[in-house]
Coordinates of C-alpha atoms in Angstrom, one line a residue:
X168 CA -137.2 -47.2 45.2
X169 CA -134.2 -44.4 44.3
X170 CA -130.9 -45.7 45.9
X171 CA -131.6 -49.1 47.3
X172 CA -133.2 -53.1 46.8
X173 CA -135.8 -54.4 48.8
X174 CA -135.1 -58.1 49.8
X175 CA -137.7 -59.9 51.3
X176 CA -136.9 -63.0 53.6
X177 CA -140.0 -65.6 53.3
X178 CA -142.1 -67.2 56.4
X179 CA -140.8 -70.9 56.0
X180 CA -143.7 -72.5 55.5
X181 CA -144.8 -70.4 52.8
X182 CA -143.5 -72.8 50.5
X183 CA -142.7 -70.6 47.3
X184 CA -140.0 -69.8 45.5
X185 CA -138.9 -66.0 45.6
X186 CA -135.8 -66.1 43.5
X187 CA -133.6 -65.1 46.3
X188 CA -130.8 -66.5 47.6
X189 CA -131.6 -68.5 51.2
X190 CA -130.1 -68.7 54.3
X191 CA -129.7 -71.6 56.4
X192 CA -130.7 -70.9 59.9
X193 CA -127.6 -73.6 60.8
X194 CA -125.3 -71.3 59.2
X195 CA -126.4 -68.5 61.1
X196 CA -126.9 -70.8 64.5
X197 CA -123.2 -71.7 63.8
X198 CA -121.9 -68.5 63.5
X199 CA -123.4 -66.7 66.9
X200 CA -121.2 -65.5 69.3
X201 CA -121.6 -65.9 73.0
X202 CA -121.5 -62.6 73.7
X203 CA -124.4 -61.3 76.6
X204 CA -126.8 -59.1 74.7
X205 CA -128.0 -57.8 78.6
X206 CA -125.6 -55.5 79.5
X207 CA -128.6 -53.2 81.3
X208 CA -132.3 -53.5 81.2
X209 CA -135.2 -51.5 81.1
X210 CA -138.3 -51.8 81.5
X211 CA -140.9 -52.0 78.0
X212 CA -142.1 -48.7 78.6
X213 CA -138.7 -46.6 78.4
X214 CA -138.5 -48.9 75.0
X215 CA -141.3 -48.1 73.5
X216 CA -140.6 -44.3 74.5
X217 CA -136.8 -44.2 73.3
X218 CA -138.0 -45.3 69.7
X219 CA -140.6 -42.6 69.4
X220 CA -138.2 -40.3 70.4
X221 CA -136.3 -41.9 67.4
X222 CA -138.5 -41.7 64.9
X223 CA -139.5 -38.0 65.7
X224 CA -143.1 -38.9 66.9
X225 CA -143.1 -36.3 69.2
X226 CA -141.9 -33.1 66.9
X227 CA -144.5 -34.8 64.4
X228 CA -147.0 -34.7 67.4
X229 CA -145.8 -30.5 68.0
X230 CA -146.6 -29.6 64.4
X231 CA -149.8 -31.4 63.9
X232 CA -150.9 -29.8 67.5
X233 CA -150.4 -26.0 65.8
X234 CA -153.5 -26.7 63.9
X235 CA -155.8 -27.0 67.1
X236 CA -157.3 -23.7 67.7
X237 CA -157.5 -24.1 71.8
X238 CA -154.5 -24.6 74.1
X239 CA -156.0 -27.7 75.8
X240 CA -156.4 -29.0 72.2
X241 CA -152.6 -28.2 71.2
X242 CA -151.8 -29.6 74.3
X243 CA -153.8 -33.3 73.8
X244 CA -152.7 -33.3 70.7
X245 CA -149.5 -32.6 71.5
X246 CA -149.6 -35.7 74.2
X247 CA -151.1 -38.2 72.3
X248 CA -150.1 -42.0 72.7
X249 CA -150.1 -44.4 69.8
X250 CA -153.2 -46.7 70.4
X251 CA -152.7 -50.7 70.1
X252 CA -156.5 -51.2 69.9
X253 CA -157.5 -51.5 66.2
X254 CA -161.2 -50.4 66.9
X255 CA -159.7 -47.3 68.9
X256 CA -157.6 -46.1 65.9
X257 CA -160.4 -46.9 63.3
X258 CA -162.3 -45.1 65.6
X259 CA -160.0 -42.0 65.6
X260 CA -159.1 -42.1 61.7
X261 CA -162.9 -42.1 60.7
X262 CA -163.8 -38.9 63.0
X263 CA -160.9 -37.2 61.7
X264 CA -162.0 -37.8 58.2
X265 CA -165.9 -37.1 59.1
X266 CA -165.0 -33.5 60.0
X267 CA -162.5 -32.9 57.8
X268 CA -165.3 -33.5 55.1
X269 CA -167.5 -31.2 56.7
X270 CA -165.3 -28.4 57.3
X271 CA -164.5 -28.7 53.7
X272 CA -168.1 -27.8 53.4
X273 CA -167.9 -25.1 55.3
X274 CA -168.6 -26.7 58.9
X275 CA -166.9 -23.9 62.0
X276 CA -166.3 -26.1 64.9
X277 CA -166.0 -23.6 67.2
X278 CA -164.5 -24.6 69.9
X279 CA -162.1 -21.2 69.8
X280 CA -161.5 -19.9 73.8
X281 CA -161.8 -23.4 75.7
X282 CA -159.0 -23.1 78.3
X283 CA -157.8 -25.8 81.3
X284 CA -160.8 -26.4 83.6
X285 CA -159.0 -29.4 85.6
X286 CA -157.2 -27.4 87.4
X287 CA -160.0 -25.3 89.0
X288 CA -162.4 -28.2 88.9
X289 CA -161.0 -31.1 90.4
X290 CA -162.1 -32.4 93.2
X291 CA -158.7 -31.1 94.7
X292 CA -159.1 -27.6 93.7
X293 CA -163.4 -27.5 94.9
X294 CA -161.5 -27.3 98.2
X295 CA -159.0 -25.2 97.9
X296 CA -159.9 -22.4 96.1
X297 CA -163.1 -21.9 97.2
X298 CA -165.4 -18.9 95.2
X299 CA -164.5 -19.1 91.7
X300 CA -164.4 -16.0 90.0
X301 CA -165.9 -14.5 87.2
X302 CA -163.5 -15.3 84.6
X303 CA -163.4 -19.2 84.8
X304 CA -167.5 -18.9 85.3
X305 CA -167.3 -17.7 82.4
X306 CA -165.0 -19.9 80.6
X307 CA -167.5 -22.9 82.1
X308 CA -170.4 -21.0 80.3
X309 CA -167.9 -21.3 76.9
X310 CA -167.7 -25.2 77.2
X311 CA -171.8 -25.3 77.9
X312 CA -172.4 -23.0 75.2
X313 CA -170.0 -24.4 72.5
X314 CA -171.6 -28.0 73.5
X315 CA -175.2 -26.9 72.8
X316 CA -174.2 -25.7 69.2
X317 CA -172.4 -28.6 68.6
X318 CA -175.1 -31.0 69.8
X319 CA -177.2 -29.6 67.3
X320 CA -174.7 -29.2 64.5
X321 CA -172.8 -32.3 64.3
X322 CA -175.3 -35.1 64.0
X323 CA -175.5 -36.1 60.1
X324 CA -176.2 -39.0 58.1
X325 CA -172.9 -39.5 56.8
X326 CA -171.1 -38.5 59.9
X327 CA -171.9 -41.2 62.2
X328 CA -169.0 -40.5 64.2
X329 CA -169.4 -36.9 64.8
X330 CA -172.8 -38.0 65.7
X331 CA -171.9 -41.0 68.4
X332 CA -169.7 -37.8 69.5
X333 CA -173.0 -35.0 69.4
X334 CA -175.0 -37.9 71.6
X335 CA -172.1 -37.1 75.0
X336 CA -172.7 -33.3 74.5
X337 CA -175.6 -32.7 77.2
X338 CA -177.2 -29.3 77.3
X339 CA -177.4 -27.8 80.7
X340 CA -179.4 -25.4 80.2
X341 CA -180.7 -23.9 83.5
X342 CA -176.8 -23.4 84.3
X343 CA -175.9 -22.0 81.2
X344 CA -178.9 -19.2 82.1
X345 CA -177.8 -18.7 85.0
X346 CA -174.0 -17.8 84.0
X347 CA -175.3 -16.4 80.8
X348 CA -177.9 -13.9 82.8
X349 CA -175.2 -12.9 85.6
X350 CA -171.7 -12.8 83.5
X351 CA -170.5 -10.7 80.2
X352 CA -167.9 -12.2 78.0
X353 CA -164.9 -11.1 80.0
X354 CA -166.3 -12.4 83.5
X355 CA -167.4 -9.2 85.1
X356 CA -170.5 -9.5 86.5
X357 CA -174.2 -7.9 85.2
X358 CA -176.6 -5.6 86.7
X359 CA -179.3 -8.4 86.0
X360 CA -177.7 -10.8 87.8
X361 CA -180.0 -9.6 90.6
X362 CA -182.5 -7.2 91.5
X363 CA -180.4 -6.1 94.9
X364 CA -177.4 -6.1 92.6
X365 CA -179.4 -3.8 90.2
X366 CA -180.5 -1.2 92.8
X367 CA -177.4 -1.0 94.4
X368 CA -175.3 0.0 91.4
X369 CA -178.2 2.7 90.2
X370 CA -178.1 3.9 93.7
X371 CA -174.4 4.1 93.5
X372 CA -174.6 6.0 90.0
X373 CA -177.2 8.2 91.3
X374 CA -174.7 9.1 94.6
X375 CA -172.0 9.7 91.8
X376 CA -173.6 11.9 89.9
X377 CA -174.7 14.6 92.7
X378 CA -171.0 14.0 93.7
X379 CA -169.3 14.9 90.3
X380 CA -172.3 17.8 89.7
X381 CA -171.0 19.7 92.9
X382 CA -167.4 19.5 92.3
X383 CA -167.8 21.0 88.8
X384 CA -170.4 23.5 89.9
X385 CA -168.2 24.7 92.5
X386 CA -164.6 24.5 91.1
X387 CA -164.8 28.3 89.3
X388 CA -166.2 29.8 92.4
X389 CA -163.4 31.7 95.0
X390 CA -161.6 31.1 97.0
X391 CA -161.2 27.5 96.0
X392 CA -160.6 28.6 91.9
X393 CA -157.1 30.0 92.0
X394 CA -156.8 26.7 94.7
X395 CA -157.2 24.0 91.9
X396 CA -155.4 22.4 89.0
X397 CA -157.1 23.1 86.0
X398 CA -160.5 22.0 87.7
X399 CA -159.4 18.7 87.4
X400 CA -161.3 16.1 89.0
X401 CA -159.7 13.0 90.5
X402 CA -161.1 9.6 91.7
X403 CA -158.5 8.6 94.8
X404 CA -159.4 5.5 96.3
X405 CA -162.9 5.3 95.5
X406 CA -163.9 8.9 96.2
X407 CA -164.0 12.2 93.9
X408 CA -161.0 14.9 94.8
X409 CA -160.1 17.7 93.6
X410 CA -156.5 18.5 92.4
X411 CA -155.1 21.4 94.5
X412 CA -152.3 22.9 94.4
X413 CA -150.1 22.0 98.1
X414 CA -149.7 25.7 99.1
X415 CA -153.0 25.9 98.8
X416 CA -154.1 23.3 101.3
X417 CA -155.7 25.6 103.3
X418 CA -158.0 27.3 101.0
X419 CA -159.6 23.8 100.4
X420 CA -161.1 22.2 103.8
X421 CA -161.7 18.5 103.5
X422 CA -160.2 15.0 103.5
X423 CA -156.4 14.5 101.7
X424 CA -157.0 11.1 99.8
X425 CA -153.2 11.4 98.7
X426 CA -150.4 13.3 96.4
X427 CA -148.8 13.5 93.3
X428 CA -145.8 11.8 93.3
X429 CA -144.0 15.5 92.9
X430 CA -145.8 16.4 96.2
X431 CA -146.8 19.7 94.7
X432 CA -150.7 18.6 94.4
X433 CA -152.5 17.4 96.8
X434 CA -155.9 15.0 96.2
X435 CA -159.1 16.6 98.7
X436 CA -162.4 15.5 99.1
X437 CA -164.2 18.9 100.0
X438 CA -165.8 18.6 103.3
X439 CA -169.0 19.4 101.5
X440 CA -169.5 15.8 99.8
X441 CA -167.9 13.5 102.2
X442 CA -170.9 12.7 103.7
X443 CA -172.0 11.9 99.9
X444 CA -168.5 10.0 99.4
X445 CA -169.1 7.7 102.8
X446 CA -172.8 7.3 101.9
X447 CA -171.2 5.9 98.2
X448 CA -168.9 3.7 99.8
X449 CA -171.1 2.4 102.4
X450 CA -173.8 1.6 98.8
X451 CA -170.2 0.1 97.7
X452 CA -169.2 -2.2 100.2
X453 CA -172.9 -3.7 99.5
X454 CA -172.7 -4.0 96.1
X455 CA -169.2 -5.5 96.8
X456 CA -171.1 -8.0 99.3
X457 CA -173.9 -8.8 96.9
X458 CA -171.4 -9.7 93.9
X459 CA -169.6 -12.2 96.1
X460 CA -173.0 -13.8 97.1
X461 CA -173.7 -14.3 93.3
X462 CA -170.4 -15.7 92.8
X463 CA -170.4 -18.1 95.7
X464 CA -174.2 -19.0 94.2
X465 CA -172.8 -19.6 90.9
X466 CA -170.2 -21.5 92.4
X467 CA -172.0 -23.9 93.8
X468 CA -174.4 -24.4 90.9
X469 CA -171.2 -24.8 89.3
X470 CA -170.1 -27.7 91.6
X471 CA -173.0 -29.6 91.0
X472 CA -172.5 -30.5 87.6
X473 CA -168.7 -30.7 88.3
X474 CA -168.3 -33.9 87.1
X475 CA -170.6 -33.3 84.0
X476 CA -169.1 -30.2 83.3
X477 CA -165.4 -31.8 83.0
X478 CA -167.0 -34.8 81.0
X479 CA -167.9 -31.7 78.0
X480 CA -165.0 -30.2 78.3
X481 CA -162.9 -32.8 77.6
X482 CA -165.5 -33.9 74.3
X483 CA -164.8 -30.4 73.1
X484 CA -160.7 -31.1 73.5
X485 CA -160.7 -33.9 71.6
X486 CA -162.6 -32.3 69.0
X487 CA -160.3 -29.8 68.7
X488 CA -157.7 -32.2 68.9
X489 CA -159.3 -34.3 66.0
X490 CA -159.9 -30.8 63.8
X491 CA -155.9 -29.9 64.5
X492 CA -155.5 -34.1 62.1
X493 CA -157.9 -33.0 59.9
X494 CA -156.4 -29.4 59.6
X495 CA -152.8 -31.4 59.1
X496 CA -154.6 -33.4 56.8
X497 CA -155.9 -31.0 54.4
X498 CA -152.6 -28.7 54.5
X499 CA -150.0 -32.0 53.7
X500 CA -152.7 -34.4 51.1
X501 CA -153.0 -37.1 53.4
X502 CA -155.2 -40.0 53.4
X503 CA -156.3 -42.1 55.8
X504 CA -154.9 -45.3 54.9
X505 CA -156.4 -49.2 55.3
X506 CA -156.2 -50.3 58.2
X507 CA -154.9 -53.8 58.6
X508 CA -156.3 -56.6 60.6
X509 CA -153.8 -58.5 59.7
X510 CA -149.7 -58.3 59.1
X511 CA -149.3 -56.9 55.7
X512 CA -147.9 -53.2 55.4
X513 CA -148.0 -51.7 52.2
X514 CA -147.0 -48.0 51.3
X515 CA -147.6 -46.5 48.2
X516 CA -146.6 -43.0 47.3
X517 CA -145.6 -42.7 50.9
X518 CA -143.7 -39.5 52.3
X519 CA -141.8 -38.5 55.3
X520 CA -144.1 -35.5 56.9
X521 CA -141.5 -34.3 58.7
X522 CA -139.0 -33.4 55.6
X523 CA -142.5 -32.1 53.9
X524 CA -142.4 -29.7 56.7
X525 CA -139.5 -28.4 56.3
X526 CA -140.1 -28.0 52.5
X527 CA -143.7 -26.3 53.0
X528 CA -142.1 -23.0 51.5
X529 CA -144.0 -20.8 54.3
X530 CA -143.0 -19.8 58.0
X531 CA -146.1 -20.0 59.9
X532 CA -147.7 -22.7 61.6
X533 CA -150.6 -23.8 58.8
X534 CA -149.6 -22.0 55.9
X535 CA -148.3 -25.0 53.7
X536 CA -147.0 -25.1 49.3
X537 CA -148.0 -28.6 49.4
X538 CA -146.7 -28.9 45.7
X539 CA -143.2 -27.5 46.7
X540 CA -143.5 -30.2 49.4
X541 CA -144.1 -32.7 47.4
X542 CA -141.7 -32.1 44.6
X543 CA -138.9 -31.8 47.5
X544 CA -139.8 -35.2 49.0
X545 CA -139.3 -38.4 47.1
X546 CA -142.3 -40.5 47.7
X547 CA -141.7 -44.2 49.1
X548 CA -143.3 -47.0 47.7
X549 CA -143.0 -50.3 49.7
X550 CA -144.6 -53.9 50.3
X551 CA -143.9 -56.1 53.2
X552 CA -146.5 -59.4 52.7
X553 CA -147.7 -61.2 55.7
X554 CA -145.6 -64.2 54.6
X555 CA -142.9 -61.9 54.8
X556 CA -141.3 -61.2 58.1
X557 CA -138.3 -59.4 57.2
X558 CA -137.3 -56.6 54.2
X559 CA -133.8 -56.0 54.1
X560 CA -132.8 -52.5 52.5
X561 CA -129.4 -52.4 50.7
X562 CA -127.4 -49.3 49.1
X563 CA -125.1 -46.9 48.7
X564 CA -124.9 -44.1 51.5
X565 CA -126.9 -41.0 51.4
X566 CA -129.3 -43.4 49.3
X567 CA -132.1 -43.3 51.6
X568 CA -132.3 -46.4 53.7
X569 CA -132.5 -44.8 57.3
X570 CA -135.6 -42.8 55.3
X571 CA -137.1 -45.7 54.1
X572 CA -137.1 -47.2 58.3
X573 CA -138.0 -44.0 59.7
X574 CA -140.8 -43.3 57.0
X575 CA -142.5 -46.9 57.9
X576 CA -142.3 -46.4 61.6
X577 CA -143.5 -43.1 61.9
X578 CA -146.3 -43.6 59.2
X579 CA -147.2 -46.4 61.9
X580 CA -147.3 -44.3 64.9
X581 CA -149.4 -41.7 62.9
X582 CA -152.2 -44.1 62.1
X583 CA -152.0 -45.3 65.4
X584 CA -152.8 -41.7 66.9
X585 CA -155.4 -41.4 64.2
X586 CA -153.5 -38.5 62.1
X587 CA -154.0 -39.6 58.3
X588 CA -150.4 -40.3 56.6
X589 CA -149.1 -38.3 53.7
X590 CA -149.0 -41.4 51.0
X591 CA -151.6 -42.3 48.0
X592 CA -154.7 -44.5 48.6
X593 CA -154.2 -48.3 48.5
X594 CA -151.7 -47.5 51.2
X595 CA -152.6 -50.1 54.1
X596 CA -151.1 -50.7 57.9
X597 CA -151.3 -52.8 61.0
X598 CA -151.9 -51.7 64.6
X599 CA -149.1 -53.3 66.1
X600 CA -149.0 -53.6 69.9
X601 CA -145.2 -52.4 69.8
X602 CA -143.3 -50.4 67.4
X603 CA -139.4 -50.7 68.3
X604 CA -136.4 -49.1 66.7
X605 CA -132.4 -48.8 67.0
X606 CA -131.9 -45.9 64.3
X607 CA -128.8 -43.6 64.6
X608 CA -125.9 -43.6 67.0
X609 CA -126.8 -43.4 71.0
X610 CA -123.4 -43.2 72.4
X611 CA -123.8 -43.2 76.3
X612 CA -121.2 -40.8 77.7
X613 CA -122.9 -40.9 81.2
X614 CA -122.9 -44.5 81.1
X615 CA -119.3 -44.9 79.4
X616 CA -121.1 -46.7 76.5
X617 CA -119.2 -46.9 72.8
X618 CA -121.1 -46.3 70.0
X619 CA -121.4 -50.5 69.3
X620 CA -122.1 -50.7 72.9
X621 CA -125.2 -48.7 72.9
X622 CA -126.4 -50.0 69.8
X623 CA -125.9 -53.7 71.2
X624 CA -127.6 -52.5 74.8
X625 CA -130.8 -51.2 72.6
X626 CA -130.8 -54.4 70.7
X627 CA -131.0 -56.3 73.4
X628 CA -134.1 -54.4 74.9
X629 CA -135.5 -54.8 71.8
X630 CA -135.3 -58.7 71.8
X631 CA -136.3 -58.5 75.5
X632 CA -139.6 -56.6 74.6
X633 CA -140.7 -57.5 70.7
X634 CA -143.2 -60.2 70.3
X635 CA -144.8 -61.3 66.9
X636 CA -147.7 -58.7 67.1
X637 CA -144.5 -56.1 67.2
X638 CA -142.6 -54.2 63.9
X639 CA -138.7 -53.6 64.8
X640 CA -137.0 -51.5 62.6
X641 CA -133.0 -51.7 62.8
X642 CA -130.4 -49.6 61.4
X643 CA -127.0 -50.7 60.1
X644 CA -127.3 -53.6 62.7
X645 CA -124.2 -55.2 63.5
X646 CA -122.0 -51.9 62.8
X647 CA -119.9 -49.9 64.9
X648 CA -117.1 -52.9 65.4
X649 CA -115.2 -55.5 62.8
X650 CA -117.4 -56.7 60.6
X651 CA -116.4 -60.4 61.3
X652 CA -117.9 -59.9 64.6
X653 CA -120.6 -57.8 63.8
X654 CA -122.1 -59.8 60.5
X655 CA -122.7 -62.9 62.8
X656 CA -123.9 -60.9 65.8
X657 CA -126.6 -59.2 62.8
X658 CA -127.5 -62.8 61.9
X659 CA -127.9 -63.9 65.6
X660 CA -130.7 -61.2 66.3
X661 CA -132.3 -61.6 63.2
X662 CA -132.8 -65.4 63.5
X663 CA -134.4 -64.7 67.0
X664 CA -136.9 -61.9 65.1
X665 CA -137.5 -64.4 62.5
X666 CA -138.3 -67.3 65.0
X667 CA -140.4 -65.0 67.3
X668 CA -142.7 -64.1 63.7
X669 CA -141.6 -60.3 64.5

């Protein structure tokens, strides 16, 4: 590796001879202080959280979500927590690579125009907000619709976890009729969507018609010509006017439906069709009635299936959610490494996707030069046996040792959201159940912490919360006061990692 030496510090009962020189845990019991390594404690959780925040899981999380092509996939994505279960993060890894295979075959997943149904679909919001309108029936049409493609287009033999993920996508299709039947793409409703719903709207067209037919037949005739403007005719709160000029009111006998905002024109129903117009609006109000019946119908069809309906949608999220890793995938080279039942951690080729972001050489959210990238980014190669507890990275500054640490614990958290890792096969890595970090300086101003302080307060959380199934990743431990008290304070915490098997 450019800039440093990797030092490995053997499991005692290993038994071999690496060449390096050994420590005597008596030296380094000797040498602790007796300073309290609890000056404030949290609880694991904040921890855990602090040290993703540390190793830039979540802008890592924010990039890889651009490639989702809904907003509720952007926004999983976006959320996702680092799994401890090995079978869960197999799990993920394999499905990511299954459809990035077969979009690399020309596979469309689809799922394009899925928004949030939670909200209005809870058990909360049934309650609350009562009829649901056209637009989210149509957006629960989307999620029945998508799932019946996909059903049927997943499944295939050398995608058996697309098709474990095809087998939870259950057509509904008397619902998906109905919706389909009564609704057009933007949520207004059709004409078929009933035979009363049909009638009333022709009727309506028909009232309409003889409405317009008279106000143009009429508007050159005197005395109401040299009344009007331009024989223009104006729809004013439902009904057809006339546009006349205001000192000609009285040429024009009928109902003012308003004025221009001038006041010089005035907006008149003629008295001749406004027993047309109140026949139209009565024909109206009905059709009016007859959509919200179809709604309220809908609705409760809707309601129904509630639970089912949420069940697909959130399939279809996580799809989306897995096609925004494989999209990541594709546009940075990664692979989806070994995973490791055991300790060992082995990178090979390895790179940190965050500075390959930055070099991608476009502006946009997908667009990557993945050989700019990778010509910009040194690639990591590094080897930490399960006999092997602890690596020690020496150097110069600038030489890349905080790299090396941040490379290794975000590669971890990646695998363990299932997002493949930009490395070379023969890369392999643990679940762990805990992945903790001190990297950089964390001065406390609000808590009137020093810089040594805050690194000691974190330290200490980190002993309080690491067990052997946990990786812990420290930076320039000890530093940040004189190094004849820091050295043996390094030595202290490093024998208690060493004795937990951390």
């Amino acid at each position: 590796m450019r800039g440093g030496n990797l030092d490995g510090h053997q499991d005692p009962g290993d038994g071999s001879d690496s060449g390096m020189k050994p420590v005597s845990k008596a030296h380094r019991k000797s040498s602790r202080s007796s300073r309290n390594l609890s000056p404030g404690r949290r609880n694991s959780s904040d921890v855990i959280q602090d040290t993703r925040r540390r190793l830039d899981l979540p802008e890592l999380l924010e990039r890889v979500s651009g490639f989702a092509s809904s907003r509720p996939g952007k926004e999983l994505q976006s959320r996702m927590v680092p799994t401890t279960s090995m079978e869960q993060a197999r799990s993920l890894l394999e499905e990511t690579e299954e459809l990035r295979i077969r979009m690399a075959a020309g596979f469309q997943l689809q799922v394009k125009g899925i928004v949030d149904l939670r909200s209005v679909l809870s058990a909360d919001s049934v309650i609350k907000k009562g009829v649901l309108d056209g637009t989210i029936l149509i957006a629960v049409w989307t999620v029945l619709d998508r799932s019946r493609r996909l059903k049927v287009s997943l499944p295939a033999d050398e995608s058996p976890r697309l098709t474990e993920r095809s087998a939870r996508l259950t057509d509904l299709p008397e619902l998906r009729q109905s919706l389909e039947t009564s609704l057009d793409v933007t949520g207004e409703i059709l004409d078929g969507a009933s035979d009363a719903l049909a009638r009333l709207r022709q009727e309506s067209q028909d009232i309409s018609k003889k409405i317009r037919s008279w106000l143009e037949d009429n508007s050159d005739r005197s005395p109401w010509k040299k009344a009007l403007q331009e024989n223009v005719i104006t729809p004013r709160h439902g009904r057809l006017c006339w546009a006349v000029r205001a000192e000609c009111r009285n040429l024009v006998r009928g109902v003012v439906h308003g004025e221009s905002s001038s006041g010089q024109t005035l907006f008149i129903e003629p008295e001749s069709v406004v027993r047309l117009g109140d026949q139209a609006q009565r024909v109206k109000d009905a059709e009016i009635q007859e959509i919200r019946r179809i709604l309220a119908e809908l609705t409760r069809q809707v309601h129904l299936r509630r639970e089912l309906i949420l069940q697909l949608w959130t399939q279809l999220v996580e799809l989306d959610a897995a096609q925004a890793r494989a999209r990541f995938a594709d546009a940075f080279g990664c692979i989806a490494p070994e995973l490791e039942e055991g300790r060992l951690i082995e990178l090979k080729g390895a790179r940190h996707p965050l500075l390959m972001w930055r070099e991608r050489g476009q502006h946009d959210n997908r667009s990557v030069d993945l050989e700019r990238a990778r010509q910009a980014v040194v690639p990591l190669d590094i080897k930490l046996a399960p006999s092997c507890y602890q690596v020690v990275v020496t150097g110069p500054n600038t030489g890349g040792k905080t790299l090396v640490l941040k490379t290794v614990g975000l590669l971890s958290l990646m695998v363990a959201c299932g997002i493949p890792v930009p490395a070379e096969p023969g890369t392999r890595i643990p679940i762990f159940e805990k992945i903790l970090a001190d990297i950089g300086d964390e001065q406390s101003l609000q808590q009137d912490l020093s810089t040594f302080s805050s690194h000691v307060t974190v330290v200490s959380e980190i002993l309080q919360t690491c067990s052997s199934k946990s990786l812990v990743l420290l930076d320039e431990l000890g530093s940040g006061t004189d190094p004849q008290e820091g050295a043996p304070l390094a030595e202290a915490v490093l024998d208690k990692l060493y004795e937990r098997g951390t």
